[in-house]
Short mmCIF file of C-alpha atoms and ligand atoms in Angstrom, two decimals:
data_model
loop_
_atom_site.label_atom_id
_atom_site.label_comp_id
_atom_site.label_asym_id
_atom_site.label_seq_id
_atom_site.Cartn_x
_atom_site.Cartn_y
_atom_site.Cartn_z
CA MET A 1 26.19 -24.18 89.70
CA GLU A 2 23.52 -21.68 88.50
CA PHE A 3 25.53 -21.06 85.37
CA GLN A 4 25.68 -24.82 84.54
CA LEU A 5 21.92 -25.17 84.94
CA TRP A 6 21.24 -22.39 82.43
CA TRP A 7 23.74 -23.95 80.06
CA LEU A 8 22.03 -27.34 80.30
CA LEU A 9 18.55 -25.85 79.81
CA SER A 10 19.64 -23.86 76.70
CA TRP A 11 20.71 -26.98 74.79
CA PRO A 12 17.23 -28.32 73.95
CA LEU A 13 16.21 -24.81 72.94
CA PHE A 14 19.09 -24.51 70.46
CA PHE A 15 18.33 -27.94 69.05
CA GLY A 16 14.69 -27.08 68.76
CA LEU A 17 15.38 -23.86 66.89
CA GLY A 18 17.88 -25.60 64.59
CA TRP A 19 15.41 -28.37 63.82
CA LEU A 20 12.71 -25.84 63.07
CA ALA A 21 15.02 -23.83 60.81
CA ALA A 22 16.03 -26.98 58.97
CA ARG A 23 12.41 -28.00 58.48
CA ILE A 24 11.51 -24.60 57.08
CA ASP A 25 14.49 -24.69 54.74
CA ILE A 26 13.69 -28.18 53.51
CA ARG A 27 10.01 -27.35 52.97
CA HIS A 28 11.00 -24.27 51.02
CA LEU A 29 13.38 -26.28 48.91
CA VAL A 30 10.80 -28.96 48.25
CA ARG A 31 8.25 -26.36 47.23
CA GLU A 32 10.80 -24.68 44.95
CA SER A 33 11.78 -27.92 43.31
CA ARG A 34 8.14 -28.83 42.82
CA SER A 35 7.27 -25.62 41.09
CA LEU A 36 10.43 -25.80 38.99
CA PRO A 37 11.26 -29.42 38.22
CA ARG A 38 14.70 -30.18 36.85
CA SER A 39 13.16 -31.42 33.61
CA TYR A 40 11.58 -27.98 33.12
CA LEU A 41 14.96 -26.32 33.33
CA SER A 42 16.53 -28.82 30.95
CA GLY A 43 13.58 -28.25 28.61
CA LEU A 44 14.34 -24.55 28.62
CA ASN A 45 17.97 -25.32 28.02
CA PHE A 46 17.13 -27.41 24.93
CA LEU A 47 14.86 -24.66 23.66
CA LEU A 48 17.66 -22.14 23.95
CA LYS A 49 19.91 -24.53 22.06
CA GLU A 50 17.16 -24.82 19.43
CA GLN A 51 16.64 -28.53 20.01
CA PRO A 52 12.83 -28.65 20.14
CA ASP A 53 12.65 -32.48 20.09
CA LYS A 54 14.67 -32.82 23.30
CA ALA A 55 12.82 -29.83 24.80
CA ILE A 56 9.52 -31.64 24.21
CA ASP A 57 10.81 -34.79 25.98
CA ALA A 58 11.95 -32.71 28.96
CA PHE A 59 8.65 -30.80 29.16
CA LEU A 60 6.67 -34.04 28.91
CA GLU A 61 8.66 -35.31 31.90
CA ALA A 62 7.96 -32.06 33.77
CA VAL A 63 4.24 -32.35 33.03
CA ARG A 64 4.29 -35.97 34.29
CA ILE A 65 5.82 -34.78 37.59
CA ASP A 66 3.43 -31.87 37.95
CA PRO A 67 0.32 -32.25 35.76
CA GLN A 68 -1.21 -29.03 37.06
CA THR A 69 1.33 -26.62 35.57
CA VAL A 70 -0.59 -24.55 33.02
CA GLU A 71 2.39 -22.73 31.52
CA LEU A 72 4.14 -25.98 30.75
CA HIS A 73 1.11 -27.17 28.81
CA PHE A 74 1.14 -23.97 26.79
CA ALA A 75 4.85 -24.39 26.07
CA LEU A 76 4.37 -28.00 25.02
CA GLY A 77 1.37 -27.23 22.83
CA ASN A 78 3.26 -24.49 21.00
CA LEU A 79 6.27 -26.72 20.50
CA PHE A 80 4.10 -29.45 19.00
CA ARG A 81 2.50 -26.92 16.65
CA ARG A 82 5.87 -25.57 15.61
CA ARG A 83 7.04 -29.10 14.84
CA GLY A 84 3.90 -29.73 12.78
CA GLU A 85 2.45 -32.30 15.23
CA LEU A 86 -0.91 -30.60 15.09
CA ASP A 87 -3.02 -33.41 16.53
CA ARG A 88 -0.90 -33.39 19.71
CA ALA A 89 -0.98 -29.57 19.87
CA ILE A 90 -4.77 -29.66 19.51
CA ARG A 91 -5.12 -32.28 22.28
CA ILE A 92 -3.04 -30.22 24.70
CA HIS A 93 -4.78 -26.92 23.95
CA GLN A 94 -8.22 -28.57 24.01
CA SER A 95 -7.43 -30.02 27.46
CA LEU A 96 -6.47 -26.52 28.63
CA VAL A 97 -9.74 -25.08 27.25
CA ASP A 98 -11.67 -27.79 29.13
CA ARG A 99 -9.96 -27.11 32.46
CA GLU A 100 -12.00 -25.22 35.00
CA ASP A 101 -9.16 -23.94 37.17
CA LEU A 102 -7.86 -21.51 34.51
CA ASP A 103 -8.35 -17.78 35.00
CA ASP A 104 -9.99 -15.69 32.26
CA VAL A 105 -6.71 -14.60 30.67
CA GLN A 106 -5.42 -18.17 30.49
CA GLY A 107 -8.75 -19.47 29.21
CA LEU A 108 -8.79 -16.99 26.30
CA GLN A 109 -5.14 -17.70 25.59
CA ALA A 110 -5.91 -21.43 25.39
CA LEU A 111 -8.76 -20.75 22.93
CA GLN A 112 -6.49 -18.54 20.82
CA GLU A 113 -3.83 -21.29 20.67
CA LEU A 114 -6.45 -23.89 19.77
CA GLY A 115 -7.70 -21.66 16.95
CA GLU A 116 -4.16 -21.36 15.58
CA ASP A 117 -3.79 -25.16 15.66
CA TYR A 118 -7.04 -25.64 13.73
CA LEU A 119 -6.12 -22.94 11.22
CA LYS A 120 -2.72 -24.50 10.59
CA ALA A 121 -4.31 -27.95 10.29
CA GLY A 122 -6.76 -26.57 7.69
CA LEU A 123 -9.76 -27.40 9.91
CA LEU A 124 -11.44 -24.14 8.93
CA ASP A 125 -14.91 -24.85 10.39
CA ARG A 126 -13.49 -25.57 13.83
CA ALA A 127 -11.11 -22.61 13.62
CA GLU A 128 -14.05 -20.37 12.71
CA ASP A 129 -16.03 -21.58 15.77
CA VAL A 130 -13.10 -20.82 18.06
CA TYR A 131 -12.41 -17.36 16.62
CA LEU A 132 -16.07 -16.39 16.69
CA LYS A 133 -15.95 -17.03 20.45
CA LEU A 134 -12.90 -14.77 20.72
CA ARG A 135 -14.60 -11.82 19.02
CA GLY A 136 -15.41 -9.04 21.48
CA THR A 137 -12.74 -10.25 23.94
CA SER A 138 -9.23 -8.94 24.45
CA HIS A 139 -8.29 -11.15 21.46
CA ASN A 140 -10.75 -9.37 19.17
CA GLU A 141 -8.23 -8.05 16.63
CA ALA A 142 -6.39 -11.38 16.26
CA ALA A 143 -9.78 -13.13 15.98
CA ASN A 144 -10.87 -10.80 13.16
CA ASP A 145 -7.56 -11.29 11.33
CA ALA A 146 -8.00 -15.05 11.54
CA LEU A 147 -11.68 -14.95 10.52
CA LEU A 148 -10.82 -12.77 7.52
CA GLU A 149 -8.21 -15.33 6.43
CA ILE A 150 -10.66 -18.22 7.00
CA TYR A 151 -13.45 -16.60 4.93
CA GLN A 152 -10.99 -15.85 2.12
CA GLN A 153 -9.78 -19.46 2.09
CA GLU A 154 -13.39 -20.66 2.11
CA LYS A 155 -14.24 -18.12 -0.61
CA ASN A 156 -17.02 -16.88 1.65
CA TRP A 157 -16.62 -13.37 0.24
CA GLN A 158 -19.78 -11.91 1.76
CA ARG A 159 -18.57 -12.70 5.28
CA ALA A 160 -15.07 -11.51 4.34
CA ILE A 161 -16.55 -8.16 3.29
CA GLU A 162 -18.39 -7.82 6.63
CA ILE A 163 -15.22 -8.50 8.63
CA ALA A 164 -13.00 -6.26 6.46
CA ARG A 165 -15.46 -3.36 6.77
CA ASP A 166 -14.99 -3.54 10.58
CA MET A 167 -11.22 -3.65 10.43
CA PRO A 168 -9.39 -0.77 12.14
CA ARG A 169 -6.91 1.37 10.24
CA ARG A 170 -3.56 -0.36 10.05
CA GLY A 171 -0.67 1.73 8.76
CA SER A 172 -1.06 2.55 5.09
CA HIS A 173 -3.13 -0.57 4.37
CA ARG A 174 -6.26 0.22 2.34
CA TRP A 175 -8.98 -2.25 3.28
CA GLU A 176 -11.11 -0.91 0.42
CA VAL A 177 -8.67 -2.55 -2.02
CA ASP A 178 -9.30 -5.92 -0.34
CA ILE A 179 -13.07 -5.36 -0.19
CA ALA A 180 -13.29 -4.37 -3.88
CA ASN A 181 -11.42 -7.56 -4.73
CA PHE A 182 -13.91 -9.61 -2.67
CA TYR A 183 -16.71 -8.11 -4.80
CA CYS A 184 -14.69 -8.91 -7.92
CA GLU A 185 -14.30 -12.52 -6.79
CA MET A 186 -18.09 -12.77 -6.38
CA ALA A 187 -18.59 -11.11 -9.77
CA THR A 188 -16.21 -13.61 -11.40
CA THR A 189 -18.33 -16.49 -10.07
CA ALA A 190 -21.54 -14.77 -11.20
CA LEU A 191 -20.06 -14.25 -14.68
CA ALA A 192 -19.06 -17.94 -14.84
CA HIS A 193 -22.70 -18.81 -14.07
CA SER A 194 -23.93 -16.35 -16.72
CA GLU A 195 -25.58 -14.19 -14.03
CA PHE A 196 -24.64 -11.03 -15.90
CA ASN A 197 -26.81 -8.51 -14.08
CA ARG A 198 -25.70 -9.79 -10.71
CA ALA A 199 -22.08 -9.58 -11.86
CA LEU A 200 -22.55 -5.97 -13.02
CA GLY A 201 -24.21 -5.07 -9.70
CA LEU A 202 -21.31 -6.53 -7.72
CA LEU A 203 -18.78 -4.68 -9.86
CA GLU A 204 -20.64 -1.42 -9.23
CA GLU A 205 -20.26 -2.18 -5.50
CA ALA A 206 -16.56 -2.80 -6.04
CA LEU A 207 -16.14 0.58 -7.75
CA ALA A 208 -18.26 2.31 -5.10
CA THR A 209 -15.89 0.90 -2.45
CA ASN A 210 -12.70 1.60 -4.38
CA ARG A 211 -13.09 3.78 -7.45
CA THR A 212 -9.49 2.98 -8.47
CA SER A 213 -10.32 -0.73 -8.79
CA VAL A 214 -8.86 -1.64 -12.17
CA ARG A 215 -10.02 -5.20 -11.76
CA ALA A 216 -13.66 -4.11 -11.52
CA ASN A 217 -13.46 -2.33 -14.89
CA LEU A 218 -11.58 -5.22 -16.42
CA LEU A 219 -14.36 -7.59 -15.37
CA ARG A 220 -17.09 -5.17 -16.44
CA GLY A 221 -15.58 -5.33 -19.92
CA ASP A 222 -15.71 -9.14 -19.82
CA VAL A 223 -19.37 -9.08 -18.76
CA PHE A 224 -20.26 -6.63 -21.57
CA VAL A 225 -18.50 -8.83 -24.12
CA ALA A 226 -20.49 -11.82 -22.83
CA LEU A 227 -23.62 -9.69 -23.31
CA LYS A 228 -22.42 -8.79 -26.84
CA ARG A 229 -22.24 -5.12 -25.85
CA ASP A 230 -18.76 -4.43 -27.28
CA ALA A 231 -19.01 -0.64 -27.21
CA GLU A 232 -19.58 -0.69 -23.44
CA ALA A 233 -16.77 -3.22 -23.04
CA VAL A 234 -14.43 -0.84 -24.85
CA ASP A 235 -15.52 2.03 -22.57
CA ALA A 236 -14.93 -0.08 -19.44
CA TRP A 237 -11.48 -1.20 -20.57
CA GLN A 238 -10.41 2.21 -21.80
CA ALA A 239 -11.36 3.61 -18.37
CA ILE A 240 -8.39 1.60 -17.05
CA GLY A 241 -6.21 4.05 -18.97
CA ASP A 242 -7.38 6.78 -16.56
CA GLN A 243 -7.15 4.56 -13.46
CA ASP A 244 -3.72 2.98 -13.94
CA PRO A 245 -2.54 2.56 -17.54
CA ALA A 246 0.07 -0.03 -16.54
CA TYR A 247 -2.80 -2.52 -16.23
CA LEU A 248 -3.86 -2.02 -19.87
CA SER A 249 -1.33 -4.72 -20.71
CA LEU A 250 -3.65 -7.27 -19.09
CA VAL A 251 -6.53 -6.37 -21.36
CA ALA A 252 -4.87 -5.08 -24.55
CA ASP A 253 -5.64 -8.12 -26.72
CA ARG A 254 -9.29 -8.25 -25.61
CA LEU A 255 -9.61 -4.51 -26.22
CA MET A 256 -8.28 -4.89 -29.77
CA ASP A 257 -10.66 -7.80 -30.43
CA ALA A 258 -13.65 -5.72 -29.30
CA HIS A 259 -12.55 -2.80 -31.49
CA ARG A 260 -12.16 -5.24 -34.39
CA ARG A 261 -15.70 -6.56 -33.92
CA LEU A 262 -16.94 -2.97 -33.84
CA GLY A 263 -15.11 -2.36 -37.13
CA HIS A 264 -12.73 0.36 -35.92
CA GLU A 265 -9.51 -1.44 -35.19
CA GLU A 266 -7.47 1.71 -35.91
CA LYS A 267 -9.04 3.45 -32.94
CA GLY A 268 -7.93 0.61 -30.66
CA ALA A 269 -4.41 0.59 -32.07
CA LEU A 270 -4.15 4.37 -31.70
CA PHE A 271 -5.37 4.18 -28.09
CA LEU A 272 -2.86 1.47 -27.20
CA ARG A 273 -0.08 3.20 -29.08
CA THR A 274 -0.66 6.45 -27.18
CA HIS A 275 -0.53 4.58 -23.89
CA LEU A 276 2.48 2.56 -24.98
CA TYR A 277 4.29 5.82 -25.54
CA GLN A 278 3.35 7.10 -22.06
CA THR A 279 3.76 3.81 -20.16
CA PRO A 280 6.23 1.40 -21.75
CA SER A 281 4.88 -2.12 -21.61
CA LEU A 282 5.87 -5.24 -23.48
CA ASP A 283 2.38 -6.65 -23.64
CA LEU A 284 1.12 -3.45 -25.24
CA LEU A 285 4.11 -3.45 -27.57
CA GLU A 286 3.30 -7.00 -28.58
CA ILE A 287 -0.28 -6.13 -29.51
CA VAL A 288 0.63 -2.94 -31.32
CA PHE A 289 3.49 -4.77 -33.06
CA LYS A 290 1.13 -7.49 -34.31
CA TRP A 291 -1.30 -4.91 -35.61
CA GLU A 292 1.51 -2.93 -37.28
CA ILE A 293 2.78 -6.04 -39.13
CA GLU A 294 -0.72 -6.89 -40.37
CA ARG A 295 -1.48 -3.32 -41.40
CA ASN A 296 1.76 -1.73 -42.49
CA GLY A 297 4.16 -4.65 -42.94
CA PRO A 298 7.35 -5.81 -41.20
CA GLU A 299 9.37 -2.67 -42.02
CA ALA A 300 6.98 -0.43 -40.09
CA ALA A 301 6.78 -2.97 -37.25
CA TYR A 302 10.57 -3.11 -37.10
CA ALA A 303 10.78 0.69 -36.84
CA LEU A 304 8.17 0.68 -34.08
CA VAL A 305 10.00 -1.90 -31.97
CA ARG A 306 13.39 -0.27 -32.58
CA ASP A 307 12.12 3.08 -31.31
CA GLU A 308 10.49 1.39 -28.35
CA LEU A 309 13.64 -0.53 -27.51
CA LYS A 310 15.66 2.69 -27.51
CA ARG A 311 13.28 4.20 -24.98
CA ASN A 312 12.88 1.04 -22.95
CA PRO A 313 15.83 -1.33 -23.33
CA THR A 314 14.83 -4.82 -22.22
CA MET A 315 15.70 -8.33 -23.34
CA LEU A 316 12.05 -9.04 -24.06
CA GLY A 317 11.99 -5.95 -26.30
CA LEU A 318 15.14 -7.15 -28.04
CA GLU A 319 13.46 -10.48 -28.71
CA LYS A 320 10.60 -8.62 -30.39
CA LEU A 321 13.05 -6.55 -32.44
CA LEU A 322 14.72 -9.70 -33.72
CA GLU A 323 11.36 -11.15 -34.59
CA ALA A 324 10.59 -8.05 -36.67
CA ALA A 325 14.08 -8.12 -38.18
CA SER A 326 13.82 -11.76 -39.23
CA ARG A 327 10.75 -10.87 -41.26
CA THR A 328 12.41 -8.02 -43.09
CA VAL A 329 15.77 -9.53 -44.09
CA ASP A 330 16.70 -12.10 -46.74
CA SER A 331 16.99 -15.80 -46.04
CA ASP A 332 20.78 -15.94 -45.36
CA MET A 333 20.65 -13.62 -42.40
CA LYS A 334 17.30 -14.98 -41.31
CA ASP A 335 18.90 -18.16 -39.91
CA ASP A 336 21.44 -16.17 -37.89
CA ILE A 337 18.78 -13.89 -36.49
CA GLU A 338 16.60 -16.87 -35.64
CA LEU A 339 19.53 -18.40 -33.74
CA VAL A 340 20.12 -15.26 -31.67
CA LYS A 341 16.41 -14.94 -31.07
CA LYS A 342 16.30 -18.52 -29.78
CA LEU A 343 19.18 -17.86 -27.39
CA ILE A 344 17.51 -14.72 -26.04
CA HIS A 345 14.18 -16.49 -25.78
CA GLY A 346 15.77 -19.15 -23.54
CA HIS A 347 16.98 -16.40 -21.25
CA THR A 348 13.81 -14.29 -21.23
CA ARG A 349 11.64 -17.34 -20.53
CA ARG A 350 13.54 -17.75 -17.27
CA VAL A 351 13.42 -14.11 -16.19
CA ALA A 352 9.99 -13.06 -17.45
CA ARG A 353 8.14 -13.34 -14.16
CA TYR A 354 5.62 -11.27 -12.27
CA CYS A 355 6.99 -10.38 -8.84
CA CYS A 356 5.04 -9.58 -5.65
CA LYS A 357 6.17 -6.16 -4.39
CA SER A 358 5.18 -7.15 -0.87
CA CYS A 359 7.01 -10.47 -0.39
CA GLY A 360 9.07 -10.89 -3.57
CA PHE A 361 7.34 -14.12 -4.68
CA LYS A 362 7.79 -14.62 -8.42
CA ALA A 363 5.25 -16.27 -10.69
CA ARG A 364 4.81 -16.90 -14.40
CA GLN A 365 1.22 -15.75 -14.37
CA PHE A 366 -0.35 -12.60 -13.01
CA TYR A 367 -2.21 -12.89 -9.69
CA TRP A 368 -4.64 -10.46 -8.10
CA ARG A 369 -3.85 -12.08 -4.76
CA CYS A 370 -0.31 -13.21 -4.02
CA PRO A 371 -0.32 -16.97 -3.43
CA ALA A 372 2.60 -16.59 -1.01
CA CYS A 373 1.75 -13.64 1.26
CA GLY A 374 -1.98 -13.30 0.55
CA GLY A 375 -1.72 -9.58 -0.29
CA TRP A 376 -4.27 -8.18 -2.76
CA GLU A 377 -2.99 -6.32 -5.83
CA THR A 378 0.62 -6.71 -4.78
CA TYR A 379 1.70 -7.79 -8.27
CA PRO A 380 2.58 -4.93 -10.62
CA PRO A 381 1.29 -5.88 -14.09
CA LYS A 382 4.81 -6.01 -15.52
CA ARG A 383 7.33 -8.82 -15.74
CA THR A 384 10.47 -8.48 -13.59
CA GLU A 385 12.71 -8.33 -16.62
CA GLU A 386 10.92 -5.19 -17.70
CA PHE A 387 12.07 -3.62 -14.44
CA ASP A 388 15.58 -5.03 -14.45
CA LEU A 389 16.90 -3.33 -17.57
CA ALA A 390 14.54 -0.38 -17.83
CA VAL A 391 16.67 2.25 -16.12
ZN1 ZN B 1 3.42 -11.69 -1.84
#
């Protein structure tokens, strides 16, 4: 009898405990499913399968179910930016910046993302505002990188100089090369506005920052020519021979013109010829070749190019040799040589490109700043074909 009573009393207790356990389990499950909606998981799945469009749909659904989830907003914003839907990315990141329930880390992250959206959208003023706010925070370095890029795109070289001077050392990168180029950019504008003294002052700054700045001496020569001070122009350009003679090819024709105006063309030709011998370069060869034909005739020019081609065998050199040859031979062979020259010219026109040593971007013209990777002085002043065959 006593045993039965205990048995009867224990039943409600077991039920009660079971009910409680079930409630706890269900609550836990509900909480879990809230913090991790199914659409979130399918969004992740689409991302892993590299289907960003479907991932965006799934994340949008997850955000609809739980509008408070900060991380989901970040994920969505980044996906929109990656897909080029910058207005939507900006709206999402702006809404995150405006939220008051974000902690400091999330708030700065939201600002950083918003800055990237603006930068990618080309809204430089707004990007600048955002990155200026991020200076001095844990995002300081990224903010300075972005500001430096913004000021370069805006051609605000003075501000670019200030930022670059504060940049920390980064591997083997020489910020002074960048800074000297910023001064050169300002000097180029000053020269275009005939502000010659200002231009010379800026170029002095460039050389004080980076004494190996070839571009500064090249521009100094241009300013002196504009001032009709040819002797100083010659000095500035010939100084490039001590800095990096490979760059003489960029200025060889101007150097010869200045020497000609000064009445001592031979000096210029001798200078270039000496450097041509030390540093093979087609542009130098071209100038010296032209001078040789004018002065000493096609036979001498032919001998010059033939010797050069032996030392430095390139298709562009061969083209020059044929040009010299066609001037020295009689009319029967002339047609044949012209034909071969034409064929080679078709080939060299395709391969004669300057090539960025940093990113490999090829261009017909020489750039001080690579249009693809934005590196300064990453183009060697030689065409690729000069490298290809010159072993
Ligand atoms: Zn590049």
